[in-house]
């Protein structure tokens, strides 16, 4: 089985670190010894100070660093919606059609996630700061070269492949930093940092639309590349890992692959991304088909990020109350309801803005609740490995989703141009809720078989009979 080194936190941060687990957690003891192994300290007594979590102090500057990372990766990437709307209307590149531009958008989101295991390998070899520095340089080069592109294939390679790779190199190593600095205040610190994607998305959608209107699309790309690069160096200067040691973590795990829970998770990632990326990228273009201006379309796209800023912390608090799987199920039920009841009949700007805010707050629930869901499915020892494997499927679906969305768009330029696309997105969110309900039944059935064994220790050695989940259809246990 291939292995790589990755910087990591203590055992109590393993749940929230998607790139690594402590050595004692990452080992794979037999189930009967798991509980005692989990309780062991992951480091020697000489390193105890390293794991005295300060719960503040310099940690607040680290929160600012992760906030800036989120703003200039996930937030900046959402700004592709204004470029997509412009490319579709202007025909910037000879020979390019709507499928080309949609695929470029999908690549900018998905390629880096597909390459997540490779990013983990590099992260383990060179550490957190050097990986983020490399990513900042790659992302800057990608957008700057895209601004000088004259052929469509050049846009594929720059704004598609290279930008996505740079984003992954920046964002993925930063996932496990905050839990090293916070324990009691971890939820509020994570909520503040997660707000970066919403703030960044709002800023880049509105600001780059103004630059695009006054100076053209290529100057918008240049301005975005310079702004991102500068802000990321502030984050690089501030970010600091408290871990001084590297450990070994599996890139893939055959036991995880053989688990029914993993393939339920894969279906969750795929159907969720089919709806998520369509809404993320298409709102600017959809608003223009209703007869509004490009700038009003950019505001609609920005409203998705405003919703994300306020909504994700609320979803996180709900998950603490009712369980991560249940909270996710509720969120995607409402995503389906809002898509069918608001997007499809929308004919005015206030309805579109309201829809975008609501969806921004709910449709990204998968990112907020993935770590606790993974720990329930696979236990703490295998959370990091399962995360890396799940990124591949999530990124692949994100790559295909914009193409599917635009393929469903009709040739009409009126309000019904995106009707098939909106129906598809609504069905995708409904399917996501169904998969989460199945996941909930599966987990309840496995918990029934496990008895008093903690899910964090791992229930993967248990086989759930096919009929067993049906016994829990009306079970309201929180999970």
Coordinates of N, CA and C in Angstrom, one line a residue, residues 282-454:
X282 N -23.6 29.2 -12.7 CA -24.6 29.6 -13.8 C -25.5 30.8 -13.4
X283 N -25.5 31.2 -12.1 CA -26.4 32.2 -11.7 C -26.3 33.6 -12.4
X284 N -25.0 34.0 -12.8 CA -24.8 35.2 -13.5 C -25.5 35.1 -14.9
X285 N -25.2 34.0 -15.6 CA -25.8 33.8 -16.9 C -27.3 33.7 -16.9
X286 N -27.8 33.0 -15.9 CA -29.3 32.8 -15.7 C -30.0 34.2 -15.5
X287 N -29.4 35.0 -14.7 CA -29.9 36.4 -14.5 C -30.0 37.2 -15.7
X288 N -29.0 37.1 -16.6 CA -28.9 37.8 -17.8 C -30.1 37.4 -18.8
X289 N -30.4 36.1 -18.7 CA -31.5 35.6 -19.6 C -32.9 36.1 -19.2
X290 N -33.0 36.7 -17.9 CA -34.2 37.3 -17.5 C -34.3 38.7 -17.9
X291 N -33.3 39.2 -18.6 CA -33.3 40.6 -19.2 C -32.6 41.6 -18.4
X292 N -31.7 41.1 -17.4 CA -30.9 42.0 -16.6 C -29.5 42.2 -17.1
X293 N -28.8 43.1 -16.5 CA -27.4 43.4 -17.0 C -26.4 42.4 -16.5
X294 N -25.2 42.5 -17.1 CA -24.1 41.6 -16.7 C -23.8 41.9 -15.2
X295 N -23.8 43.2 -14.9 CA -23.4 43.6 -13.5 C -24.5 43.0 -12.5
X296 N -25.7 43.1 -12.8 CA -26.8 42.5 -12.0 C -26.6 41.0 -11.9
X297 N -26.1 40.4 -13.0 CA -25.8 39.0 -12.9 C -24.7 38.7 -12.0
X298 N -23.7 39.5 -12.0 CA -22.5 39.3 -11.1 C -23.0 39.5 -9.6
X299 N -23.9 40.4 -9.4 CA -24.5 40.5 -8.0 C -25.2 39.2 -7.6
X300 N -25.9 38.6 -8.5 CA -26.6 37.3 -8.2 C -25.6 36.3 -7.8
X301 N -24.5 36.2 -8.6 CA -23.4 35.2 -8.3 C -22.8 35.5 -6.9
X302 N -22.6 36.8 -6.6 CA -22.0 37.2 -5.4 C -23.0 36.9 -4.2
X303 N -24.3 36.9 -4.4 CA -25.2 36.6 -3.4 C -25.1 35.1 -2.9
X304 N -24.7 34.2 -3.8 CA -24.4 32.9 -3.4 C -23.3 32.8 -2.3
X305 N -22.3 33.7 -2.5 CA -21.2 33.7 -1.5 C -21.6 34.4 -0.3
X306 N -22.5 35.4 -0.4 CA -23.0 36.1 0.8 C -23.8 35.0 1.7
X307 N -24.6 34.2 1.0 CA -25.3 33.1 1.7 C -24.4 32.1 2.3
X308 N -23.3 31.8 1.6 CA -22.3 30.9 2.2 C -21.7 31.5 3.5
X309 N -21.4 32.8 3.5 CA -20.7 33.4 4.6 C -21.6 33.3 5.9
X310 N -22.9 33.5 5.7 CA -23.8 33.4 6.9 C -24.4 32.0 7.1
X311 N -24.5 31.2 6.1 CA -25.2 30.0 6.2 C -24.3 28.8 6.8
X312 N -23.1 28.7 6.4 CA -22.3 27.6 6.8 C -22.1 27.5 8.3
X313 N -21.8 28.6 9.0 CA -21.8 28.5 10.5 C -23.1 28.0 11.1
X314 N -24.2 28.4 10.5 CA -25.5 28.0 11.0 C -25.7 26.5 10.8
X315 N -25.3 26.0 9.6 CA -25.4 24.6 9.4 C -24.5 23.8 10.3
X316 N -23.3 24.4 10.6 CA -22.4 23.7 11.6 C -23.0 23.6 12.9
X317 N -23.7 24.6 13.4 CA -24.3 24.6 14.7 C -25.5 23.6 14.7
X318 N -26.2 23.5 13.6 CA -27.3 22.5 13.4 C -26.7 21.1 13.5
X319 N -25.6 20.9 12.9 CA -25.0 19.6 12.9 C -24.6 19.1 14.3
X320 N -24.2 20.1 15.1 CA -23.8 19.8 16.5 C -25.1 19.4 17.3
X321 N -26.2 19.9 16.9 CA -27.4 19.6 17.6 C -28.1 18.3 17.2
X322 N -28.2 18.1 15.9 CA -28.9 16.9 15.4 C -28.1 15.9 14.7
X323 N -26.8 16.1 14.6 CA -25.9 15.1 13.9 C -25.6 15.6 12.5
X324 N -24.4 15.3 12.0 CA -23.9 15.7 10.7 C -24.7 15.2 9.5
X325 N -25.1 13.9 9.6 CA -25.8 13.3 8.5 C -27.3 13.9 8.4
X326 N -27.9 14.0 9.6 CA -29.2 14.5 9.7 C -29.3 15.9 9.2
X327 N -28.3 16.7 9.7 CA -28.3 18.2 9.3 C -28.1 18.3 7.7
X328 N -27.2 17.4 7.2 CA -27.0 17.5 5.7 C -28.3 17.1 5.0
X329 N -28.9 16.1 5.5 CA -30.2 15.6 4.8 C -31.2 16.8 4.8
X330 N -31.4 17.4 5.9 CA -32.3 18.6 6.0 C -31.9 19.7 5.0
X331 N -30.6 20.0 5.0 CA -30.1 21.1 4.1 C -30.5 20.8 2.7
X332 N -30.2 19.5 2.2 CA -30.4 19.2 0.8 C -31.9 19.0 0.4
X333 N -32.7 18.7 1.4 CA -34.2 18.7 1.1 C -34.6 20.1 0.8
X334 N -34.1 21.1 1.6 CA -34.5 22.5 1.3 C -33.8 23.0 0.0
X335 N -32.6 22.5 -0.3 CA -32.0 22.9 -1.6 C -32.9 22.5 -2.8
X336 N -33.5 21.2 -2.7 CA -34.4 20.8 -3.7 C -35.6 21.6 -3.8
X337 N -36.2 21.9 -2.6 CA -37.5 22.6 -2.5 C -37.3 24.0 -3.1
X338 N -36.2 24.7 -2.7 CA -35.9 26.1 -3.2 C -35.7 26.1 -4.7
X339 N -35.0 25.1 -5.2 CA -34.7 25.1 -6.6 C -36.0 24.9 -7.4
X340 N -36.8 24.0 -7.0 CA -38.1 23.8 -7.7 C -39.1 24.9 -7.6
X341 N -39.1 25.5 -6.4 CA -40.1 26.6 -6.1 C -39.7 28.0 -6.4
X342 N -38.3 28.2 -6.5 CA -37.8 29.6 -6.7 C -37.1 29.8 -8.1
X343 N -36.1 28.9 -8.4 CA -35.4 29.1 -9.6 C -36.3 28.9 -10.8
X344 N -37.0 27.8 -10.9 CA -37.8 27.5 -12.1 C -38.8 28.6 -12.4
X345 N -39.6 29.1 -11.4 CA -40.6 30.1 -11.8 C -40.0 31.5 -11.7
X346 N -38.7 31.7 -11.4 CA -38.2 33.1 -11.2 C -38.3 33.9 -12.5
X347 N -38.8 35.1 -12.4 CA -38.9 36.0 -13.5 C -38.4 37.4 -13.2
X348 N -38.0 37.6 -11.9 CA -37.6 38.9 -11.5 C -36.3 38.9 -10.6
X349 N -35.7 40.0 -10.5 CA -34.4 40.0 -9.8 C -34.4 39.7 -8.3
X350 N -35.4 40.2 -7.5 CA -35.5 39.9 -6.1 C -35.6 38.4 -5.9
X351 N -36.4 37.7 -6.7 CA -36.5 36.2 -6.5 C -35.1 35.6 -6.8
X352 N -34.4 36.0 -7.8 CA -33.1 35.4 -8.1 C -32.1 35.7 -6.9
X353 N -32.1 36.9 -6.4 CA -31.2 37.2 -5.3 C -31.5 36.4 -4.1
X354 N -32.8 36.3 -3.8 CA -33.2 35.5 -2.6 C -32.8 34.0 -2.8
X355 N -33.1 33.5 -4.0 CA -32.7 32.1 -4.2 C -31.2 31.9 -4.1
X356 N -30.4 32.8 -4.6 CA -28.9 32.7 -4.5 C -28.4 32.7 -3.1
X357 N -29.0 33.6 -2.3 CA -28.6 33.7 -0.9 C -29.0 32.4 -0.1
X358 N -30.2 31.9 -0.3 CA -30.6 30.7 0.4 C -29.7 29.5 -0.1
X359 N -29.5 29.4 -1.4 CA -28.7 28.3 -1.8 C -27.2 28.4 -1.4
X360 N -26.7 29.6 -1.4 CA -25.3 29.8 -0.9 C -25.2 29.3 0.5
X361 N -26.2 29.5 1.4 CA -26.1 29.1 2.7 C -26.3 27.6 2.9
X362 N -26.9 26.9 2.0 CA -27.3 25.5 2.2 C -26.5 24.5 1.3
X363 N -26.2 24.8 0.1 CA -25.7 23.8 -0.9 C -24.3 23.4 -0.6
X364 N -23.5 24.2 0.2 CA -22.2 23.8 0.5 C -22.0 23.0 1.8
X365 N -23.2 22.5 2.3 CA -23.2 21.8 3.5 C -22.2 20.6 3.5
X366 N -22.0 20.0 2.3 CA -21.1 18.9 2.1 C -19.7 19.2 2.6
X367 N -19.3 20.4 2.4 CA -17.9 20.7 2.9 C -17.9 21.0 4.4
X368 N -19.0 21.5 5.0 CA -19.0 21.7 6.4 C -19.1 20.5 7.2
X369 N -19.8 19.5 6.7 CA -20.1 18.3 7.5 C -19.3 17.0 7.0
X370 N -18.5 17.1 6.0 CA -17.8 16.0 5.6 C -16.9 15.3 6.7
X371 N -16.1 16.1 7.4 CA -15.2 15.4 8.4 C -15.9 14.6 9.4
X372 N -17.0 15.1 10.1 CA -17.7 14.2 11.0 C -18.4 13.0 10.4
X373 N -18.9 13.2 9.2 CA -19.5 12.1 8.5 C -18.5 11.0 8.2
X374 N -17.3 11.4 7.8 CA -16.2 10.4 7.5 C -15.8 9.7 8.8
X375 N -15.7 10.4 9.9 CA -15.4 9.7 11.1 C -16.4 8.7 11.6
X376 N -17.7 9.0 11.3 CA -18.7 8.0 11.6 C -18.7 6.8 10.7
X377 N -18.3 7.0 9.4 CA -18.3 5.9 8.5 C -17.1 5.1 8.6
X378 N -15.9 5.7 8.9 CA -14.6 4.9 8.8 C -13.8 5.0 10.1
X379 N -14.2 5.7 11.1 CA -13.4 5.9 12.3 C -12.2 6.8 12.1
X380 N -11.7 7.3 13.2 CA -10.6 8.3 13.2 C -9.4 7.8 12.5
X381 N -9.1 6.6 12.6 CA -7.8 6.0 12.0 C -7.8 6.2 10.5
X382 N -9.0 6.1 9.9 CA -9.0 6.1 8.4 C -9.7 7.3 7.8
X383 N -9.9 8.3 8.7 CA -10.6 9.5 8.2 C -9.8 10.2 7.1
X384 N -8.5 10.4 7.3 CA -7.6 11.1 6.4 C -7.6 10.4 5.0
X385 N -7.4 9.1 5.1 CA -7.3 8.3 3.8 C -8.6 8.4 3.1
X386 N -9.8 8.2 3.8 CA -11.1 8.3 3.1 C -11.3 9.7 2.5
X387 N -10.9 10.7 3.2 CA -11.0 12.1 2.7 C -10.3 12.2 1.4
X388 N -9.1 11.8 1.3 CA -8.3 11.9 0.1 C -8.9 11.1 -1.0
X389 N -9.5 10.0 -0.8 CA -10.1 9.2 -1.8 C -11.4 9.8 -2.2
X390 N -12.2 10.4 -1.3 CA -13.5 11.0 -1.6 C -13.3 12.3 -2.5
X391 N -12.2 13.0 -2.3 CA -11.9 14.2 -3.2 C -11.9 13.8 -4.6
X392 N -11.4 12.6 -5.0 CA -11.2 12.2 -6.4 C -12.6 12.2 -7.0
X393 N -13.6 11.6 -6.4 CA -14.9 11.5 -6.9 C -15.6 12.8 -6.9
X394 N -15.4 13.6 -5.8 CA -16.1 14.9 -5.8 C -15.5 15.8 -6.9
X395 N -14.2 15.8 -7.1 CA -13.6 16.6 -8.1 C -14.1 16.2 -9.5
X396 N -14.2 14.9 -9.7 CA -14.6 14.4 -11.0 C -16.0 14.8 -11.4
X397 N -16.9 14.7 -10.4 CA -18.3 15.2 -10.6 C -18.3 16.7 -10.8
X398 N -17.5 17.4 -10.1 CA -17.5 18.9 -10.3 C -16.9 19.3 -11.6
X399 N -16.1 18.5 -12.2 CA -15.5 18.7 -13.5 C -16.6 18.6 -14.6
X400 N -17.5 17.5 -14.4 CA -18.5 17.3 -15.4 C -19.7 18.1 -15.3
X401 N -20.0 18.6 -14.1 CA -21.3 19.3 -13.8 C -21.6 20.5 -14.7
X402 N -20.6 21.4 -14.9 CA -20.9 22.6 -15.7 C -21.3 22.2 -17.1
X403 N -20.6 21.2 -17.7 CA -20.9 20.8 -19.0 C -22.3 20.2 -19.1
X404 N -22.7 19.4 -18.2 CA -24.1 18.9 -18.2 C -25.1 20.0 -18.1
X405 N -24.8 21.0 -17.2 CA -25.7 22.1 -17.1 C -25.9 22.9 -18.4
X406 N -24.8 23.2 -19.1 CA -24.9 24.0 -20.3 C -25.5 23.1 -21.5
X407 N -25.2 21.8 -21.4 CA -25.8 20.9 -22.4 C -27.3 20.9 -22.4
X408 N -27.8 21.1 -21.2 CA -29.3 21.1 -21.0 C -29.9 22.5 -21.3
X409 N -29.1 23.5 -21.4 CA -29.6 24.9 -21.8 C -30.1 24.9 -23.2
X410 N -31.3 25.5 -23.4 CA -31.9 25.6 -24.7 C -31.2 26.7 -25.5
X411 N -31.5 26.8 -26.8 CA -31.0 27.8 -27.6 C -31.7 29.2 -27.4
X412 N -32.8 29.1 -26.7 CA -33.6 30.3 -26.4 C -32.8 31.3 -25.5
X413 N -33.0 32.6 -25.7 CA -32.3 33.5 -24.8 C -33.3 34.1 -23.8
X414 N -34.5 33.5 -23.7 CA -35.5 34.0 -22.8 C -35.4 33.4 -21.4
X415 N -36.4 33.7 -20.6 CA -36.5 33.2 -19.2 C -36.5 31.7 -19.0
X416 N -36.9 31.0 -20.1 CA -36.9 29.5 -20.0 C -35.7 28.8 -20.5
X417 N -34.7 29.6 -20.9 CA -33.4 29.0 -21.5 C -32.8 28.0 -20.5
X418 N -32.9 28.2 -19.2 CA -32.2 27.3 -18.3 C -33.2 26.4 -17.6
X419 N -34.4 26.3 -18.1 CA -35.4 25.5 -17.4 C -35.0 24.0 -17.3
X420 N -34.5 23.3 -18.3 CA -34.0 21.9 -18.2 C -32.9 21.8 -17.2
X421 N -32.0 22.8 -17.2 CA -30.9 22.9 -16.3 C -31.4 23.0 -14.8
X422 N -32.3 23.8 -14.6 CA -32.9 24.0 -13.2 C -33.6 22.8 -12.7
X423 N -34.3 22.1 -13.6 CA -34.9 20.8 -13.2 C -33.9 19.8 -12.9
X424 N -32.8 19.7 -13.7 CA -31.7 18.8 -13.4 C -31.1 19.1 -12.0
X425 N -30.8 20.4 -11.7 CA -30.2 20.7 -10.5 C -31.1 20.4 -9.3
X426 N -32.4 20.6 -9.4 CA -33.3 20.3 -8.4 C -33.4 18.8 -8.1
X427 N -33.4 18.0 -9.2 CA -33.4 16.6 -9.1 C -32.1 16.1 -8.4
X428 N -31.0 16.7 -8.7 CA -29.7 16.4 -8.1 C -29.7 16.6 -6.6
X429 N -30.2 17.7 -6.2 CA -30.3 18.0 -4.8 C -31.3 17.0 -4.1
X430 N -32.4 16.7 -4.8 CA -33.3 15.7 -4.2 C -32.7 14.3 -4.1
X431 N -31.9 13.9 -5.1 CA -31.2 12.7 -5.1 C -30.1 12.7 -3.9
X432 N -29.5 13.8 -3.7 CA -28.5 14.0 -2.6 C -29.2 13.7 -1.3
X433 N -30.4 14.2 -1.1 CA -31.2 14.0 0.2 C -31.5 12.5 0.3
X434 N -31.9 11.8 -0.8 CA -32.2 10.4 -0.8 C -31.0 9.6 -0.4
X435 N -29.8 9.9 -0.9 CA -28.6 9.2 -0.6 C -28.2 9.4 0.9
X436 N -28.4 10.6 1.4 CA -28.1 10.9 2.8 C -29.1 10.1 3.7
X437 N -30.3 9.9 3.3 CA -31.3 9.2 4.0 C -30.8 7.7 4.1
X438 N -30.3 7.2 3.0 CA -29.8 5.8 2.9 C -28.6 5.7 3.8
X439 N -27.7 6.7 3.7 CA -26.5 6.7 4.6 C -26.9 6.7 6.1
X440 N -27.9 7.4 6.4 CA -28.4 7.5 7.8 C -28.9 6.1 8.3
X441 N -29.7 5.5 7.4 CA -30.2 4.1 7.7 C -29.0 3.1 7.9
X442 N -28.0 3.2 7.0 CA -26.9 2.4 7.1 C -26.1 2.6 8.4
X443 N -25.9 3.8 8.8 CA -25.1 4.1 10.0 C -25.9 3.7 11.3
X444 N -27.2 3.9 11.3 CA -28.0 3.4 12.4 C -28.0 1.9 12.5
X445 N -28.1 1.2 11.4 CA -28.0 -0.3 11.4 C -26.7 -0.7 12.0
X446 N -25.6 -0.1 11.5 CA -24.3 -0.5 12.0 C -24.0 -0.2 13.4
X447 N -24.6 1.0 13.9 CA -24.5 1.3 15.3 C -25.2 0.3 16.2
X448 N -26.3 -0.2 15.6 CA -27.1 -1.2 16.4 C -26.3 -2.5 16.5
X449 N -25.5 -2.8 15.5 CA -24.7 -4.0 15.6 C -23.4 -3.8 16.5
X450 N -23.0 -2.5 16.5 CA -21.7 -2.2 17.3 C -21.9 -2.2 18.8
X451 N -23.1 -1.9 19.2 CA -23.4 -1.8 20.6 C -22.7 -0.6 21.2
X452 N -21.8 -0.8 22.2 CA -21.2 0.3 22.9 C -19.9 0.7 22.3
X453 N -19.5 0.1 21.2 CA -18.2 0.5 20.5 C -18.3 1.8 19.9
X454 N -17.5 2.8 20.2 CA -17.5 4.1 19.7 C -17.2 4.1 18.2

